[in-house]
Amino acid sequence: MALLISSILALIALTPTALSHSHLAHILINGQLYHGFDPRPNQANHPSRVSWSSAAADDGFVSPANYSHPDIICHTAAASPPAHAPVRPGDRIHVQWNGWPLGHVGPVLTYLAPCSRLKGSETGCTGVDKTELRWTKLDDSRPVMEPAPGRGRDGGVQGQRWATDVMIAANNSWLVAVPTGLETGAYVLRQETIALHYAGEKGGAQNYPLCVNLWVEGGEGGGGGGLKLDSFDAREFYREDDPGVLVNVTTLRSYSVPGPTVAVGATPVPYSEQTAGISRADGTPVVVTKGTGTVAFNGSPTPTKAVMARLRKGGVR
């Protein structure tokens, strides 16, 4: 009986790790931390978070059956927060996941969508209709899967090294380069990991799309170079039978990345430069005013009357 109880307790101890999925814990920009969103029950999420909320209380995924549903955009019932993380072209953003299980192998994909010119963009990305966002792929984590003799321990796939292995080695984080050529304004950064450990059967892939709001201090008119924005609808990124979605990872010799191609002018960070991010302090997110400028976030979706009075006095309308 004692042995049985010990075995049950050991199994219970292992279960959270074995079944754990993930959410976006925070992002780091030049050592400044901007808070993510934890969808699990009874979590006290930070009021100035920049991550979109989701209703995935189990920290789970979006299935291929929902590839044409709005849930694939920024996760289940996702909603934008009022805050935006300030960043400049050329900066690098550490996207910090709260963890990632070994063996849940797959690609790490990054997209960007501007909120300007959309209805509701007077407050940046806060009031826009997410189905109206149009995306540009910044990174597809190539080569995604490469031969790596000796891999496969602790739940990995024998003979393979995946982008998710690189992410895990960087303390479950992924480094994203903000490209040049962006106009000043509000954007949504969408990072997605697709877990393929059950993808050998149709419907078995597990998509984790997570979004954060950015305020990019770019150059007007697109900067005369750099990133060339595309216009992809996230609900048309993938199909259930795409070769990078319906795939048996144990027999692969190469991997076909699903979704759009990386845009001209995007600058993916290579595997050799994927490192863990170090936080120095909490950053100060901003709230967008009339789509043309920002003030420091004060815990409210819009600036207070006192802030607006100072802005009017300074000539900002």
Short mmCIF file of N, CA and C in Angstrom, two decimals, residues 75-250:
data_model
loop_
_atom_site.label_atom_id
_atom_site.label_comp_id
_atom_site.label_asym_id
_atom_site.label_seq_id
_atom_site.Cartn_x
_atom_site.Cartn_y
_atom_site.Cartn_z
N HIS A 75 -5.53 33.94 -30.07
CA HIS A 75 -5.96 32.90 -29.13
C HIS A 75 -7.44 33.04 -28.79
N THR A 76 -7.91 32.15 -27.92
CA THR A 76 -9.33 31.97 -27.65
C THR A 76 -9.96 33.22 -27.03
N ALA A 77 -10.96 33.79 -27.73
CA ALA A 77 -11.68 34.97 -27.25
C ALA A 77 -10.72 36.09 -26.85
N ALA A 78 -9.63 36.25 -27.59
CA ALA A 78 -8.60 37.23 -27.24
C ALA A 78 -9.12 38.66 -27.33
N ALA A 79 -8.63 39.51 -26.42
CA ALA A 79 -9.01 40.92 -26.40
C ALA A 79 -7.79 41.78 -26.12
N SER A 80 -7.74 42.93 -26.75
CA SER A 80 -6.59 43.82 -26.63
C SER A 80 -6.63 44.62 -25.33
N PRO A 81 -5.48 44.80 -24.69
CA PRO A 81 -5.41 45.68 -23.53
C PRO A 81 -5.22 47.12 -23.99
N PRO A 82 -5.34 48.09 -23.08
CA PRO A 82 -5.11 49.49 -23.48
C PRO A 82 -3.64 49.85 -23.64
N ALA A 83 -2.74 49.14 -22.96
CA ALA A 83 -1.33 49.52 -22.94
C ALA A 83 -0.57 49.01 -24.16
N HIS A 84 0.49 49.76 -24.54
CA HIS A 84 1.38 49.41 -25.64
C HIS A 84 2.82 49.55 -25.15
N ALA A 85 3.69 48.65 -25.56
CA ALA A 85 5.10 48.73 -25.20
C ALA A 85 5.84 49.56 -26.24
N PRO A 86 6.53 50.63 -25.83
CA PRO A 86 7.26 51.46 -26.80
C PRO A 86 8.53 50.76 -27.28
N VAL A 87 8.79 50.87 -28.58
CA VAL A 87 9.94 50.20 -29.18
C VAL A 87 10.34 50.97 -30.43
N ARG A 88 11.57 50.81 -30.86
CA ARG A 88 12.06 51.48 -32.08
C ARG A 88 12.52 50.44 -33.09
N PRO A 89 12.43 50.77 -34.38
CA PRO A 89 13.00 49.87 -35.39
C PRO A 89 14.47 49.60 -35.08
N GLY A 90 14.86 48.36 -35.23
CA GLY A 90 16.22 47.96 -34.91
C GLY A 90 16.36 47.37 -33.52
N ASP A 91 15.39 47.67 -32.63
CA ASP A 91 15.40 47.02 -31.31
C ASP A 91 15.11 45.53 -31.46
N ARG A 92 15.43 44.81 -30.41
CA ARG A 92 15.08 43.39 -30.35
C ARG A 92 14.16 43.16 -29.16
N ILE A 93 13.16 42.31 -29.35
CA ILE A 93 12.18 42.02 -28.32
C ILE A 93 12.33 40.57 -27.89
N HIS A 94 12.57 40.37 -26.60
CA HIS A 94 12.55 39.02 -26.05
C HIS A 94 11.12 38.66 -25.70
N VAL A 95 10.57 37.68 -26.36
CA VAL A 95 9.23 37.17 -26.03
C VAL A 95 9.42 36.01 -25.07
N GLN A 96 9.01 36.22 -23.83
CA GLN A 96 9.25 35.23 -22.77
C GLN A 96 8.00 34.41 -22.50
N TRP A 97 8.06 33.12 -22.86
CA TRP A 97 6.99 32.19 -22.54
C TRP A 97 7.17 31.72 -21.09
N ASN A 98 6.08 31.26 -20.47
CA ASN A 98 6.21 30.81 -19.08
C ASN A 98 6.78 29.40 -18.98
N GLY A 99 7.02 28.77 -20.11
CA GLY A 99 7.62 27.45 -20.16
C GLY A 99 7.24 26.77 -21.46
N TRP A 100 7.94 25.71 -21.79
CA TRP A 100 7.59 24.93 -22.98
C TRP A 100 8.06 23.51 -22.77
N PRO A 101 7.16 22.51 -22.96
CA PRO A 101 7.54 21.13 -22.69
C PRO A 101 8.48 20.56 -23.74
N LEU A 102 9.51 19.87 -23.32
CA LEU A 102 10.36 19.12 -24.23
C LEU A 102 9.52 18.08 -24.97
N GLY A 103 9.78 17.91 -26.23
CA GLY A 103 9.02 16.95 -27.02
C GLY A 103 7.84 17.55 -27.73
N HIS A 104 7.38 18.75 -27.31
CA HIS A 104 6.31 19.45 -28.04
C HIS A 104 6.96 20.27 -29.15
N VAL A 105 7.51 19.56 -30.12
CA VAL A 105 8.38 20.18 -31.11
C VAL A 105 7.58 20.91 -32.18
N GLY A 106 8.23 21.92 -32.80
CA GLY A 106 7.56 22.63 -33.88
C GLY A 106 8.22 23.96 -34.17
N PRO A 107 7.61 24.74 -35.08
CA PRO A 107 8.16 26.04 -35.44
C PRO A 107 7.76 27.14 -34.46
N VAL A 108 8.54 28.21 -34.46
CA VAL A 108 8.22 29.43 -33.72
C VAL A 108 8.07 30.53 -34.76
N LEU A 109 6.87 31.10 -34.87
CA LEU A 109 6.53 32.02 -35.95
C LEU A 109 6.17 33.39 -35.38
N THR A 110 6.56 34.45 -36.08
CA THR A 110 6.30 35.80 -35.61
C THR A 110 5.70 36.64 -36.73
N TYR A 111 4.63 37.37 -36.39
CA TYR A 111 3.92 38.23 -37.34
C TYR A 111 3.73 39.62 -36.75
N LEU A 112 3.47 40.60 -37.63
CA LEU A 112 3.24 41.98 -37.20
C LEU A 112 2.08 42.55 -38.01
N ALA A 113 1.18 43.29 -37.33
CA ALA A 113 0.06 43.93 -38.01
C ALA A 113 -0.08 45.37 -37.53
N PRO A 114 -0.20 46.34 -38.45
CA PRO A 114 -0.43 47.73 -38.05
C PRO A 114 -1.89 47.95 -37.67
N CYS A 115 -2.12 48.80 -36.69
CA CYS A 115 -3.49 49.14 -36.29
C CYS A 115 -3.95 50.47 -36.89
N SER A 116 -3.02 51.30 -37.35
CA SER A 116 -3.39 52.59 -37.92
C SER A 116 -4.28 52.40 -39.13
N ARG A 117 -5.16 53.35 -39.32
CA ARG A 117 -6.12 53.39 -40.42
C ARG A 117 -7.28 52.41 -40.24
N LEU A 118 -7.27 51.62 -39.19
CA LEU A 118 -8.41 50.77 -38.89
C LEU A 118 -9.41 51.52 -38.03
N LYS A 119 -10.68 51.19 -38.15
CA LYS A 119 -11.69 51.79 -37.31
C LYS A 119 -11.37 51.47 -35.84
N GLY A 120 -11.42 52.50 -35.00
CA GLY A 120 -11.12 52.31 -33.58
C GLY A 120 -9.67 52.52 -33.23
N SER A 121 -8.82 52.90 -34.19
CA SER A 121 -7.38 53.02 -33.93
C SER A 121 -7.00 54.34 -33.27
N GLU A 122 -8.00 55.16 -32.90
CA GLU A 122 -7.70 56.39 -32.17
C GLU A 122 -6.99 56.11 -30.86
N THR A 123 -7.20 54.93 -30.31
CA THR A 123 -6.49 54.51 -29.09
C THR A 123 -5.51 53.38 -29.41
N GLY A 124 -4.92 53.43 -30.58
CA GLY A 124 -3.95 52.42 -30.97
C GLY A 124 -4.62 51.12 -31.33
N CYS A 125 -4.14 50.02 -30.76
CA CYS A 125 -4.69 48.70 -31.07
C CYS A 125 -5.80 48.30 -30.10
N THR A 126 -6.12 49.19 -29.16
CA THR A 126 -7.06 48.83 -28.10
C THR A 126 -8.47 48.62 -28.62
N GLY A 127 -8.92 49.47 -29.53
CA GLY A 127 -10.31 49.42 -29.95
C GLY A 127 -10.56 48.84 -31.32
N VAL A 128 -9.55 48.24 -31.93
CA VAL A 128 -9.72 47.74 -33.29
C VAL A 128 -10.39 46.37 -33.30
N ASP A 129 -11.00 46.05 -34.41
CA ASP A 129 -11.59 44.73 -34.63
C ASP A 129 -10.45 43.80 -35.05
N LYS A 130 -10.18 42.77 -34.27
CA LYS A 130 -9.03 41.91 -34.56
C LYS A 130 -9.15 41.21 -35.91
N THR A 131 -10.39 41.01 -36.38
CA THR A 131 -10.54 40.35 -37.68
C THR A 131 -10.13 41.26 -38.83
N GLU A 132 -9.95 42.55 -38.55
CA GLU A 132 -9.51 43.49 -39.58
C GLU A 132 -7.98 43.61 -39.64
N LEU A 133 -7.28 43.04 -38.69
CA LEU A 133 -5.81 43.11 -38.69
C LEU A 133 -5.27 42.32 -39.87
N ARG A 134 -4.26 42.88 -40.52
CA ARG A 134 -3.61 42.23 -41.65
C ARG A 134 -2.13 42.10 -41.36
N TRP A 135 -1.61 40.90 -41.58
CA TRP A 135 -0.35 40.49 -40.99
C TRP A 135 0.79 40.36 -41.99
N THR A 136 1.98 40.61 -41.47
CA THR A 136 3.24 40.41 -42.19
C THR A 136 4.08 39.45 -41.37
N LYS A 137 4.63 38.43 -42.03
CA LYS A 137 5.45 37.46 -41.27
C LYS A 137 6.87 38.00 -41.14
N LEU A 138 7.35 38.07 -39.89
CA LEU A 138 8.70 38.55 -39.60
C LEU A 138 9.71 37.43 -39.46
N ASP A 139 9.25 36.24 -39.07
CA ASP A 139 10.19 35.17 -38.73
C ASP A 139 9.47 33.83 -38.84
N ASP A 140 10.11 32.85 -39.49
CA ASP A 140 9.54 31.50 -39.51
C ASP A 140 10.48 30.48 -38.88
N SER A 141 11.47 30.96 -38.15
CA SER A 141 12.41 30.14 -37.36
C SER A 141 13.12 29.08 -38.19
N ARG A 142 13.38 29.36 -39.45
CA ARG A 142 14.14 28.40 -40.26
C ARG A 142 15.53 28.19 -39.67
N PRO A 143 16.01 26.95 -39.72
CA PRO A 143 15.51 25.80 -40.48
C PRO A 143 14.43 25.00 -39.79
N VAL A 144 13.93 25.44 -38.62
CA VAL A 144 12.89 24.80 -37.82
C VAL A 144 13.33 23.43 -37.31
N MET A 145 13.65 22.52 -38.22
CA MET A 145 14.13 21.20 -37.81
C MET A 145 15.41 20.89 -38.56
N GLU A 146 16.42 20.46 -37.83
CA GLU A 146 17.68 20.09 -38.45
C GLU A 146 18.23 18.84 -37.78
N PRO A 147 19.00 18.04 -38.52
CA PRO A 147 19.57 16.84 -37.93
C PRO A 147 20.47 17.17 -36.74
N ALA A 148 20.35 16.41 -35.70
CA ALA A 148 21.15 16.63 -34.50
C ALA A 148 21.35 15.29 -33.79
N PRO A 149 22.37 14.53 -34.20
CA PRO A 149 22.60 13.21 -33.60
C PRO A 149 22.66 13.29 -32.08
N GLY A 150 21.99 12.33 -31.45
CA GLY A 150 22.02 12.27 -30.00
C GLY A 150 20.86 12.96 -29.32
N ARG A 151 20.06 13.75 -30.10
CA ARG A 151 18.88 14.36 -29.50
C ARG A 151 17.86 13.27 -29.15
N GLY A 152 16.84 13.62 -28.46
CA GLY A 152 15.79 12.69 -28.15
C GLY A 152 15.67 12.35 -26.69
N ARG A 153 16.62 12.76 -25.88
CA ARG A 153 16.51 12.51 -24.45
C ARG A 153 15.48 13.46 -23.83
N ASP A 154 14.95 13.06 -22.70
CA ASP A 154 14.02 13.90 -21.93
C ASP A 154 12.84 14.38 -22.76
N GLY A 155 12.37 13.53 -23.67
CA GLY A 155 11.16 13.88 -24.40
C GLY A 155 11.38 14.50 -25.75
N GLY A 156 12.63 14.76 -26.16
CA GLY A 156 12.89 15.28 -27.48
C GLY A 156 12.73 14.20 -28.54
N VAL A 157 12.93 14.59 -29.80
CA VAL A 157 12.81 13.63 -30.90
C VAL A 157 14.21 13.20 -31.32
N GLN A 158 14.45 11.91 -31.33
CA GLN A 158 15.76 11.37 -31.63
C GLN A 158 16.25 11.84 -33.00
N GLY A 159 17.48 12.37 -33.02
CA GLY A 159 18.10 12.77 -34.27
C GLY A 159 17.64 14.11 -34.82
N GLN A 160 16.83 14.85 -34.06
CA GLN A 160 16.29 16.13 -34.55
C GLN A 160 16.50 17.24 -33.53
N ARG A 161 16.78 18.43 -34.05
CA ARG A 161 16.82 19.66 -33.24
C ARG A 161 15.82 20.63 -33.84
N TRP A 162 14.86 21.06 -33.06
CA TRP A 162 13.78 21.90 -33.52
C TRP A 162 13.91 23.33 -33.00
N ALA A 163 13.17 24.25 -33.63
CA ALA A 163 13.13 25.63 -33.16
C ALA A 163 12.69 25.69 -31.70
N THR A 164 11.76 24.83 -31.32
CA THR A 164 11.31 24.81 -29.93
C THR A 164 12.42 24.37 -28.98
N ASP A 165 13.35 23.52 -29.44
CA ASP A 165 14.50 23.16 -28.62
C ASP A 165 15.40 24.38 -28.39
N VAL A 166 15.54 25.20 -29.44
CA VAL A 166 16.32 26.43 -29.33
C VAL A 166 15.65 27.38 -28.34
N MET A 167 14.32 27.48 -28.43
CA MET A 167 13.55 28.34 -27.52
C MET A 167 13.72 27.89 -26.08
N ILE A 168 13.62 26.58 -25.84
CA ILE A 168 13.77 26.06 -24.48
C ILE A 168 15.16 26.36 -23.94
N ALA A 169 16.18 26.20 -24.79
CA ALA A 169 17.56 26.44 -24.37
C ALA A 169 17.80 27.91 -24.02
N ALA A 170 16.98 28.81 -24.58
CA ALA A 170 17.07 30.24 -24.28
C ALA A 170 16.09 30.62 -23.18
N ASN A 171 15.91 29.73 -22.22
CA ASN A 171 15.01 29.96 -21.09
C ASN A 171 13.58 30.20 -21.57
N ASN A 172 13.14 29.41 -22.54
CA ASN A 172 11.77 29.48 -23.05
C ASN A 172 11.44 30.86 -23.62
N SER A 173 12.40 31.45 -24.31
CA SER A 173 12.17 32.77 -24.90
C SER A 173 12.58 32.77 -26.37
N TRP A 174 12.07 33.76 -27.09
CA TRP A 174 12.41 33.90 -28.50
C TRP A 174 12.69 35.37 -28.79
N LEU A 175 13.78 35.63 -29.50
CA LEU A 175 14.21 36.99 -29.79
C LEU A 175 13.71 37.41 -31.17
N VAL A 176 13.03 38.55 -31.21
CA VAL A 176 12.43 39.08 -32.44
C VAL A 176 13.06 40.43 -32.75
N ALA A 177 13.50 40.61 -33.99
CA ALA A 177 14.06 41.89 -34.43
C ALA A 177 12.95 42.76 -35.01
N VAL A 178 12.86 44.00 -34.50
CA VAL A 178 11.91 44.96 -35.06
C VAL A 178 12.53 45.54 -36.33
N PRO A 179 11.94 45.30 -37.48
CA PRO A 179 12.57 45.72 -38.73
C PRO A 179 12.52 47.23 -38.94
N THR A 180 13.36 47.70 -39.82
CA THR A 180 13.32 49.10 -40.22
C THR A 180 12.21 49.31 -41.26
N GLY A 181 11.93 50.57 -41.53
CA GLY A 181 10.94 50.90 -42.55
C GLY A 181 9.52 50.95 -42.04
N LEU A 182 9.33 50.99 -40.74
CA LEU A 182 7.99 51.05 -40.16
C LEU A 182 7.60 52.50 -39.88
N GLU A 183 6.37 52.85 -40.20
CA GLU A 183 5.85 54.15 -39.82
C GLU A 183 5.61 54.18 -38.31
N THR A 184 5.70 55.37 -37.74
CA THR A 184 5.33 55.53 -36.34
C THR A 184 3.87 55.13 -36.14
N GLY A 185 3.61 54.36 -35.09
CA GLY A 185 2.23 54.00 -34.82
C GLY A 185 2.10 52.73 -34.01
N ALA A 186 0.85 52.32 -33.82
CA ALA A 186 0.53 51.15 -33.01
C ALA A 186 0.48 49.89 -33.87
N TYR A 187 1.02 48.81 -33.33
CA TYR A 187 1.09 47.53 -34.03
C TYR A 187 0.78 46.41 -33.03
N VAL A 188 0.33 45.28 -33.58
CA VAL A 188 0.21 44.05 -32.79
C VAL A 188 1.30 43.10 -33.24
N LEU A 189 2.08 42.62 -32.29
CA LEU A 189 3.07 41.56 -32.55
C LEU A 189 2.43 40.25 -32.16
N ARG A 190 2.43 39.31 -33.08
CA ARG A 190 1.82 38.00 -32.86
C ARG A 190 2.90 36.93 -32.92
N GLN A 191 3.13 36.24 -31.81
CA GLN A 191 4.05 35.10 -31.85
C GLN A 191 3.26 33.82 -31.65
N GLU A 192 3.67 32.79 -32.39
CA GLU A 192 2.93 31.54 -32.39
C GLU A 192 3.90 30.37 -32.42
N THR A 193 3.66 29.44 -31.53
CA THR A 193 4.37 28.17 -31.56
C THR A 193 3.37 27.08 -31.90
N ILE A 194 3.75 26.20 -32.83
CA ILE A 194 2.88 25.09 -33.22
C ILE A 194 3.51 23.79 -32.72
N ALA A 195 2.84 23.15 -31.78
CA ALA A 195 3.34 21.88 -31.24
C ALA A 195 2.85 20.74 -32.14
N LEU A 196 3.79 19.90 -32.58
CA LEU A 196 3.50 18.89 -33.60
C LEU A 196 3.60 17.46 -33.09
N HIS A 197 3.67 17.25 -31.78
CA HIS A 197 3.90 15.90 -31.27
C HIS A 197 2.72 14.96 -31.54
N TYR A 198 1.51 15.50 -31.78
CA TYR A 198 0.37 14.67 -32.14
C TYR A 198 -0.09 14.93 -33.58
N ALA A 199 0.74 15.61 -34.35
CA ALA A 199 0.31 16.08 -35.68
C ALA A 199 0.32 15.00 -36.75
N GLY A 200 0.67 13.77 -36.40
CA GLY A 200 0.63 12.70 -37.37
C GLY A 200 -0.78 12.33 -37.80
N GLU A 201 -1.77 12.76 -37.02
CA GLU A 201 -3.17 12.56 -37.38
C GLU A 201 -3.84 13.91 -37.61
N LYS A 202 -4.78 13.97 -38.53
CA LYS A 202 -5.46 15.23 -38.86
C LYS A 202 -6.11 15.82 -37.61
N GLY A 203 -5.87 17.09 -37.39
CA GLY A 203 -6.41 17.77 -36.22
C GLY A 203 -5.52 17.70 -35.01
N GLY A 204 -4.36 17.05 -35.12
CA GLY A 204 -3.51 16.85 -33.95
C GLY A 204 -2.54 17.98 -33.64
N ALA A 205 -2.30 18.89 -34.60
CA ALA A 205 -1.41 20.01 -34.34
C ALA A 205 -2.01 20.92 -33.27
N GLN A 206 -1.15 21.61 -32.52
CA GLN A 206 -1.60 22.49 -31.44
C GLN A 206 -0.97 23.87 -31.63
N ASN A 207 -1.81 24.85 -31.95
CA ASN A 207 -1.34 26.22 -32.21
C ASN A 207 -1.49 27.08 -30.96
N TYR A 208 -0.44 27.83 -30.65
CA TYR A 208 -0.44 28.76 -29.53
C TYR A 208 -0.14 30.17 -30.05
N PRO A 209 -1.16 30.89 -30.54
CA PRO A 209 -0.94 32.26 -31.02
C PRO A 209 -1.14 33.26 -29.88
N LEU A 210 -0.15 34.10 -29.62
CA LEU A 210 -0.20 35.07 -28.53
C LEU A 210 0.20 36.44 -29.04
N CYS A 211 -0.48 37.48 -28.57
CA CYS A 211 -0.29 38.82 -29.13
C CYS A 211 0.07 39.84 -28.05
N VAL A 212 0.85 40.84 -28.47
CA VAL A 212 1.18 41.99 -27.61
C VAL A 212 1.04 43.26 -28.43
N ASN A 213 0.71 44.36 -27.74
CA ASN A 213 0.61 45.67 -28.38
C ASN A 213 1.95 46.40 -28.31
N LEU A 214 2.32 47.00 -29.43
CA LEU A 214 3.54 47.80 -29.51
C LEU A 214 3.22 49.20 -29.99
N TRP A 215 4.00 50.17 -29.53
CA TRP A 215 4.01 51.50 -30.14
C TRP A 215 5.40 51.69 -30.74
N VAL A 216 5.46 51.74 -32.06
CA VAL A 216 6.74 51.82 -32.76
C VAL A 216 7.03 53.27 -33.11
N GLU A 217 8.15 53.76 -32.62
CA GLU A 217 8.63 55.10 -33.00
C GLU A 217 9.46 54.93 -34.26
N GLY A 218 8.78 54.91 -35.39
CA GLY A 218 9.44 54.66 -36.66
C GLY A 218 9.69 55.93 -37.43
N GLY A 219 9.67 55.81 -38.76
CA GLY A 219 9.87 56.95 -39.64
C GLY A 219 8.66 57.12 -40.54
N GLU A 220 8.21 58.31 -40.76
CA GLU A 220 7.03 58.53 -41.57
C GLU A 220 7.27 58.04 -43.00
N GLY A 221 6.21 57.51 -43.58
CA GLY A 221 6.29 57.06 -44.97
C GLY A 221 7.01 55.74 -45.14
N GLY A 222 7.22 55.04 -44.05
CA GLY A 222 7.82 53.72 -44.17
C GLY A 222 9.33 53.72 -44.23
N GLY A 223 9.95 54.89 -44.14
CA GLY A 223 11.40 54.97 -44.04
C GLY A 223 12.15 54.77 -45.34
N GLY A 224 11.45 54.62 -46.47
CA GLY A 224 12.13 54.49 -47.76
C GLY A 224 12.89 53.19 -47.91
N GLY A 225 12.54 52.19 -47.17
CA GLY A 225 13.24 50.91 -47.25
C GLY A 225 12.83 50.04 -46.10
N GLY A 226 13.58 48.99 -45.86
CA GLY A 226 13.26 48.11 -44.75
C GLY A 226 12.07 47.22 -45.06
N LEU A 227 11.23 46.98 -44.06
CA LEU A 227 10.15 46.02 -44.17
C LEU A 227 9.09 46.45 -45.18
N LYS A 228 8.70 45.52 -46.03
CA LYS A 228 7.59 45.72 -46.95
C LYS A 228 6.38 44.98 -46.38
N LEU A 229 5.40 45.74 -45.91
CA LEU A 229 4.24 45.14 -45.26
C LEU A 229 3.42 44.31 -46.23
N ASP A 230 3.02 43.11 -45.76
CA ASP A 230 2.08 42.29 -46.50
C ASP A 230 0.68 42.52 -45.93
N SER A 231 -0.29 41.72 -46.35
CA SER A 231 -1.67 41.93 -45.91
C SER A 231 -2.40 40.59 -45.80
N PHE A 232 -1.91 39.72 -44.91
CA PHE A 232 -2.49 38.40 -44.76
C PHE A 232 -3.50 38.38 -43.62
N ASP A 233 -4.60 37.69 -43.84
CA ASP A 233 -5.62 37.46 -42.81
C ASP A 233 -5.21 36.20 -42.04
N ALA A 234 -5.11 36.31 -40.72
CA ALA A 234 -4.66 35.16 -39.92
C ALA A 234 -5.57 33.96 -40.09
N ARG A 235 -6.83 34.18 -40.42
CA ARG A 235 -7.78 33.07 -40.59
C ARG A 235 -7.55 32.32 -41.90
N GLU A 236 -6.57 32.80 -42.68
CA GLU A 236 -6.23 32.12 -43.93
C GLU A 236 -4.77 31.66 -43.95
N PHE A 237 -4.11 31.71 -42.79
CA PHE A 237 -2.70 31.29 -42.72
C PHE A 237 -2.51 29.81 -43.06
N TYR A 238 -3.36 28.95 -42.47
CA TYR A 238 -3.10 27.51 -42.48
C TYR A 238 -4.34 26.73 -42.90
N ARG A 239 -4.07 25.51 -43.36
CA ARG A 239 -5.12 24.52 -43.60
C ARG A 239 -4.77 23.25 -42.82
N GLU A 240 -5.80 22.49 -42.50
CA GLU A 240 -5.59 21.30 -41.69
C GLU A 240 -4.67 20.28 -42.35
N ASP A 241 -4.62 20.28 -43.70
CA ASP A 241 -3.80 19.30 -44.40
C ASP A 241 -2.50 19.88 -44.94
N ASP A 242 -2.11 21.08 -44.50
CA ASP A 242 -0.81 21.62 -44.90
C ASP A 242 0.30 20.65 -44.47
N PRO A 243 1.34 20.49 -45.30
CA PRO A 243 2.40 19.54 -44.94
C PRO A 243 3.16 19.91 -43.66
N GLY A 244 3.12 21.18 -43.27
CA GLY A 244 3.75 21.56 -42.00
C GLY A 244 2.82 21.48 -40.82
N VAL A 245 1.57 21.07 -41.05
CA VAL A 245 0.56 20.94 -40.00
C VAL A 245 0.19 19.48 -39.78
N LEU A 246 -0.05 18.76 -40.87
CA LEU A 246 -0.35 17.33 -40.81
C LEU A 246 0.95 16.60 -41.12
N VAL A 247 1.67 16.19 -40.08
CA VAL A 247 3.02 15.67 -40.28
C VAL A 247 3.41 14.75 -39.12
N ASN A 248 4.08 13.66 -39.44
CA ASN A 248 4.61 12.75 -38.44
C ASN A 248 6.06 13.14 -38.17
N VAL A 249 6.31 13.76 -37.03
CA VAL A 249 7.64 14.32 -36.78
C VAL A 249 8.70 13.25 -36.56
N THR A 250 8.29 12.04 -36.22
CA THR A 250 9.29 11.00 -35.92
C THR A 250 9.98 10.48 -37.17
#
